Amino acid sequence: MIIGPNGAGKTTFLKMISGGIKPALCKVILDGEDVSQLPTSEVIKKGVVLVPSGKANFPELTVEENLRLGLYVGKKGVSRKEILSEIYDLFPVLKERRTQVAGTLSGGEQKMLAIARGLAATPKILLLDEPSFGLAPKVVESIYNSFRKIKETGTSIIISEQGISTALDFREIIDQVYFIINHEFTFRGKIDELESMEDVRRVYFGV
Ligand SMILES: Nc1ncnc2c1ncn2[C@@H]1O[C@H](COP(=O)(O)OP(=O)(O)OP(=O)(O)O)[C@@H](O)[C@H]1O
Ligand SMILES: [Mg+2]
């Protein structure tokens, strides 16, 4: 998980490793291959998929049409029907609402759909930019529970969050925490150590 305050560089970093921004001074290496200058569509096919923050769905399309777009951009040679059924197992509410247009879903359901659309592309690494933003605690809990299950299937997850509280609430599913401030990573380690870091205490606890 990547934690950092407003403007720290979280979104920029996630876009950079998923092909949205081409780095000038560094390289993005995936399984030994330099993918820094590949178009986003190629990076997705290699298994790196970003779920952006905010509104990420096509509001006029139905839930299932949105998911089919996710299936379409993913790797070839995987059973699309099977993926869809796995996604509906993970988010039963999306199955119930599969013929409803995405624009009329609740905020939490829209976030689930955006995550599900990312999963439809069968990522090896799923990137999520501030997935808890603007959601009620119960919805955040259900989304983080889905991350737990996604992780169990062997998919790696990189999450960015602005605050530290979500990380603390779900600390048992977080293997590694990175703290970013002023476009620089200043910490990498376990969440328990992060809590006592001076930068972090200043930013989040005012001490
Ligand atoms: N390495 C960098 N060098 C110079 N400028 C950067 C760098 N990374 C990010 N920026 C700039 O910093 C600003 C904020 O970055 P970004 O949107 O990534 O922050 P964020 O952590 O996602 O913030 P928020 O929590 O508000 O979404 C942007 O204007 C971006 O262009
Ligand atoms: Mg951001």
Short mmCIF file of C-alpha atoms and ligand atoms in Angstrom, two decimals:
data_model
loop_
_atom_site.label_atom_id
_atom_site.label_comp_id
_atom_site.label_asym_id
_atom_site.label_seq_id
_atom_site.Cartn_x
_atom_site.Cartn_y
_atom_site.Cartn_z
CA MET A 1 0.00 0.00 0.00
CA ILE A 2 1.12 3.53 -0.82
CA ILE A 3 0.15 6.20 1.67
CA GLY A 4 0.67 9.92 1.24
CA PRO A 5 -1.12 13.25 1.65
CA ASN A 6 -2.76 15.38 -1.10
CA GLY A 7 -0.42 16.10 -3.97
CA ALA A 8 2.26 13.69 -2.74
CA GLY A 9 2.52 11.96 -6.11
CA LYS A 10 0.45 8.79 -5.58
CA THR A 11 -1.66 9.09 -8.73
CA THR A 12 1.35 10.13 -10.79
CA PHE A 13 3.24 7.07 -9.58
CA LEU A 14 0.37 4.65 -10.30
CA LYS A 15 -0.12 6.15 -13.77
CA MET A 16 3.58 5.79 -14.41
CA ILE A 17 3.71 2.09 -13.60
CA SER A 18 0.53 1.37 -15.57
CA GLY A 19 1.58 3.12 -18.78
CA GLY A 20 -0.46 6.33 -18.49
CA ILE A 21 2.61 8.53 -17.97
CA LYS A 22 5.95 7.79 -19.61
CA PRO A 23 8.85 8.29 -17.20
CA ALA A 24 11.80 10.36 -18.40
CA LEU A 25 14.33 9.49 -15.73
CA CYS A 26 13.55 5.97 -14.61
CA LYS A 27 12.42 2.61 -15.91
CA VAL A 28 9.48 0.41 -15.07
CA ILE A 29 10.62 -3.22 -15.11
CA LEU A 30 8.04 -6.02 -15.17
CA ASP A 31 9.31 -9.60 -14.97
CA GLY A 32 12.69 -8.41 -16.20
CA GLU A 33 11.27 -6.49 -19.14
CA ASP A 34 11.38 -2.70 -19.56
CA VAL A 35 7.74 -1.68 -20.06
CA SER A 36 8.23 2.06 -19.40
CA GLN A 37 7.50 3.24 -22.94
CA LEU A 38 4.78 0.77 -23.91
CA PRO A 39 1.27 2.03 -24.65
CA THR A 40 -1.24 1.49 -21.82
CA SER A 41 -3.10 -1.14 -23.86
CA GLU A 42 0.08 -3.25 -24.01
CA VAL A 43 0.81 -2.79 -20.31
CA ILE A 44 -2.72 -4.04 -19.56
CA LYS A 45 -2.11 -7.13 -21.70
CA LYS A 46 1.05 -7.76 -19.68
CA GLY A 47 -1.11 -7.83 -16.58
CA VAL A 48 -0.84 -4.39 -14.97
CA VAL A 49 -4.26 -2.77 -14.62
CA LEU A 50 -5.14 0.54 -12.94
CA VAL A 51 -8.51 1.28 -11.35
CA PRO A 52 -8.46 5.08 -11.25
CA SER A 53 -9.94 7.15 -8.43
CA GLY A 54 -13.32 8.79 -8.90
CA LYS A 55 -15.72 7.92 -11.69
CA ALA A 56 -14.22 5.17 -13.79
CA ASN A 57 -17.21 3.51 -15.49
CA PHE A 58 -19.21 4.21 -18.63
CA PRO A 59 -22.38 5.59 -17.03
CA GLU A 60 -24.69 4.95 -20.00
CA LEU A 61 -23.69 1.32 -20.40
CA THR A 62 -25.09 -1.47 -18.24
CA VAL A 63 -23.09 -3.20 -15.55
CA GLU A 64 -22.47 -6.19 -17.80
CA GLU A 65 -21.51 -4.06 -20.80
CA ASN A 66 -18.95 -2.28 -18.61
CA LEU A 67 -17.55 -5.64 -17.52
CA ARG A 68 -17.40 -6.87 -21.12
CA LEU A 69 -15.22 -3.89 -22.00
CA GLY A 70 -12.87 -4.99 -19.22
CA LEU A 71 -12.85 -8.54 -20.63
CA TYR A 72 -12.13 -7.21 -24.09
CA VAL A 73 -8.95 -5.32 -23.11
CA GLY A 74 -7.50 -8.25 -21.17
CA LYS A 75 -5.29 -11.13 -22.23
CA LYS A 76 -6.46 -13.39 -25.01
CA GLY A 77 -7.01 -17.09 -24.50
CA VAL A 78 -8.82 -16.94 -21.17
CA SER A 79 -12.41 -18.02 -20.78
CA ARG A 80 -14.39 -14.79 -20.59
CA LYS A 81 -17.48 -16.58 -19.32
CA GLU A 82 -15.52 -18.05 -16.45
CA ILE A 83 -13.99 -14.70 -15.49
CA LEU A 84 -17.41 -13.07 -15.51
CA SER A 85 -18.84 -15.73 -13.25
CA GLU A 86 -15.89 -15.38 -10.82
CA ILE A 87 -16.44 -11.62 -10.74
CA TYR A 88 -20.14 -12.08 -10.01
CA ASP A 89 -19.24 -14.48 -7.18
CA LEU A 90 -17.01 -11.81 -5.72
CA PHE A 91 -19.57 -9.01 -6.13
CA PRO A 92 -23.05 -10.60 -6.05
CA VAL A 93 -24.66 -7.15 -6.09
CA LEU A 94 -23.27 -6.58 -9.58
CA LYS A 95 -24.91 -9.78 -10.76
CA GLU A 96 -28.25 -8.61 -9.40
CA ARG A 97 -27.78 -5.33 -11.23
CA ARG A 98 -26.18 -6.56 -14.41
CA THR A 99 -28.81 -5.04 -16.72
CA GLN A 100 -28.89 -1.70 -14.90
CA VAL A 101 -27.01 1.26 -16.39
CA ALA A 102 -23.88 2.06 -14.39
CA GLY A 103 -24.77 5.73 -13.92
CA THR A 104 -27.70 4.80 -11.68
CA LEU A 105 -25.69 2.62 -9.27
CA SER A 106 -24.85 3.85 -5.77
CA GLY A 107 -21.37 5.22 -5.12
CA GLY A 108 -20.28 1.96 -3.50
CA GLU A 109 -21.68 -0.16 -6.33
CA GLN A 110 -19.94 2.06 -8.88
CA LYS A 111 -16.65 1.53 -7.08
CA MET A 112 -17.25 -2.24 -7.04
CA LEU A 113 -17.97 -2.11 -10.77
CA ALA A 114 -14.76 -0.19 -11.43
CA ILE A 115 -12.77 -2.78 -9.46
CA ALA A 116 -14.62 -5.61 -11.21
CA ARG A 117 -13.88 -4.07 -14.60
CA GLY A 118 -10.20 -3.98 -13.67
CA LEU A 119 -10.38 -7.64 -12.65
CA ALA A 120 -12.09 -8.54 -15.91
CA ALA A 121 -8.82 -7.71 -17.66
CA THR A 122 -7.22 -10.59 -15.63
CA PRO A 123 -4.41 -8.57 -14.05
CA LYS A 124 -1.31 -10.01 -12.40
CA ILE A 125 -1.05 -6.71 -10.55
CA LEU A 126 -4.15 -4.67 -9.82
CA LEU A 127 -3.53 -1.01 -8.98
CA LEU A 128 -6.20 0.91 -7.09
CA ASP A 129 -6.03 4.67 -6.67
CA GLU A 130 -7.73 5.72 -3.42
CA PRO A 131 -10.46 3.05 -3.52
CA SER A 132 -12.00 4.14 -0.20
CA PHE A 133 -12.42 7.79 -1.20
CA GLY A 134 -15.90 9.18 -0.47
CA LEU A 135 -17.35 5.85 0.63
CA ALA A 136 -19.17 4.98 3.87
CA PRO A 137 -17.22 2.80 6.36
CA LYS A 138 -19.42 -0.24 5.68
CA VAL A 139 -18.76 0.00 1.95
CA VAL A 140 -15.04 0.47 2.54
CA GLU A 141 -15.11 -2.68 4.64
CA SER A 142 -16.83 -4.67 1.94
CA ILE A 143 -14.42 -3.43 -0.72
CA TYR A 144 -11.40 -4.29 1.42
CA ASN A 145 -12.90 -7.73 2.04
CA SER A 146 -12.98 -8.20 -1.71
CA PHE A 147 -9.26 -7.26 -1.81
CA ARG A 148 -8.61 -10.01 0.70
CA LYS A 149 -10.28 -12.52 -1.64
CA ILE A 150 -8.58 -11.17 -4.76
CA LYS A 151 -5.23 -11.50 -3.01
CA GLU A 152 -6.01 -15.14 -2.16
CA THR A 153 -6.40 -15.88 -5.88
CA GLY A 154 -2.75 -14.89 -6.38
CA THR A 155 -3.30 -11.44 -7.88
CA SER A 156 -1.03 -8.78 -6.39
CA ILE A 157 -2.65 -5.54 -5.33
CA ILE A 158 -1.13 -2.07 -4.98
CA ILE A 159 -3.45 0.40 -3.27
CA SER A 160 -2.94 4.11 -2.73
CA GLU A 161 -4.70 5.88 0.11
CA GLN A 162 -4.50 9.45 1.32
CA GLY A 163 -5.15 8.73 4.98
CA ILE A 164 -3.57 6.24 7.31
CA SER A 165 -6.76 5.02 9.03
CA THR A 166 -7.83 2.55 6.34
CA ALA A 167 -4.38 1.02 6.41
CA LEU A 168 -4.60 0.66 10.17
CA ASP A 169 -8.11 -0.84 10.00
CA PHE A 170 -7.09 -3.47 7.46
CA ARG A 171 -3.48 -3.90 8.53
CA GLU A 172 -3.67 -7.70 8.47
CA ILE A 173 -4.05 -7.79 4.68
CA ILE A 174 -1.25 -5.29 4.01
CA ASP A 175 2.16 -6.85 3.49
CA GLN A 176 4.16 -3.73 2.84
CA VAL A 177 3.58 0.00 3.25
CA TYR A 178 5.24 2.83 1.35
CA PHE A 179 4.97 6.43 2.51
CA ILE A 180 5.23 9.13 -0.17
CA ILE A 181 5.53 12.85 0.45
CA ASN A 182 6.63 15.69 -1.89
CA HIS A 183 7.01 13.14 -4.74
CA GLU A 184 9.43 11.02 -2.77
CA PHE A 185 9.12 7.69 -1.03
CA THR A 186 10.49 8.19 2.48
CA PHE A 187 9.50 4.91 4.09
CA ARG A 188 9.06 1.27 3.16
CA GLY A 189 8.21 -1.38 5.71
CA LYS A 190 5.54 -2.67 8.03
CA ILE A 191 2.50 -0.64 8.99
CA ASP A 192 3.38 -0.80 12.72
CA GLU A 193 6.69 0.96 12.05
CA LEU A 194 5.01 3.57 9.84
CA GLU A 195 2.77 4.71 12.68
CA SER A 196 5.72 5.86 14.75
CA MET A 197 7.54 7.64 11.90
CA GLU A 198 8.09 11.34 12.45
CA ASP A 199 6.81 12.52 9.00
CA VAL A 200 3.71 10.44 9.42
CA ARG A 201 2.98 11.69 12.93
CA ARG A 202 3.36 15.27 11.72
CA VAL A 203 1.11 14.84 8.67
CA TYR A 204 -1.63 12.74 10.22
CA PHE A 205 -1.57 13.35 13.95
CA GLY A 206 -0.16 16.90 14.08
CA VAL A 207 2.60 15.95 16.51
N1 LIG B 1 8.05 13.01 -9.35
C1 LIG B 1 7.42 14.17 -9.53
N2 LIG B 1 8.10 15.25 -9.89
C2 LIG B 1 7.51 16.43 -10.11
N3 LIG B 1 6.17 16.64 -9.99
C3 LIG B 1 5.42 15.59 -9.63
C4 LIG B 1 6.00 14.31 -9.37
N4 LIG B 1 5.01 13.48 -9.01
C5 LIG B 1 3.89 14.21 -9.03
N5 LIG B 1 4.11 15.47 -9.40
C6 LIG B 1 3.11 16.54 -9.51
O1 LIG B 1 2.53 16.71 -8.22
C7 LIG B 1 1.15 16.99 -8.33
C8 LIG B 1 0.31 16.05 -7.50
O2 LIG B 1 0.57 14.70 -7.85
P1 LIG B 1 -0.53 13.55 -7.73
O3 LIG B 1 -1.80 13.93 -8.39
O4 LIG B 1 0.14 12.32 -8.21
O5 LIG B 1 -0.75 13.51 -6.15
P2 LIG B 1 -1.65 12.53 -5.27
O6 LIG B 1 -0.76 11.98 -4.21
O7 LIG B 1 -2.36 11.56 -6.13
O8 LIG B 1 -2.66 13.53 -4.59
P3 LIG B 1 -4.21 13.35 -4.21
O9 LIG B 1 -4.22 12.64 -2.89
O10 LIG B 1 -4.69 14.76 -4.10
O11 LIG B 1 -4.86 12.57 -5.31
C9 LIG B 1 0.82 16.92 -9.79
O12 LIG B 1 0.75 18.24 -10.28
C10 LIG B 1 1.98 16.18 -10.41
O13 LIG B 1 2.22 16.54 -11.74
MG MG B 2 -4.30 11.18 -6.47
#
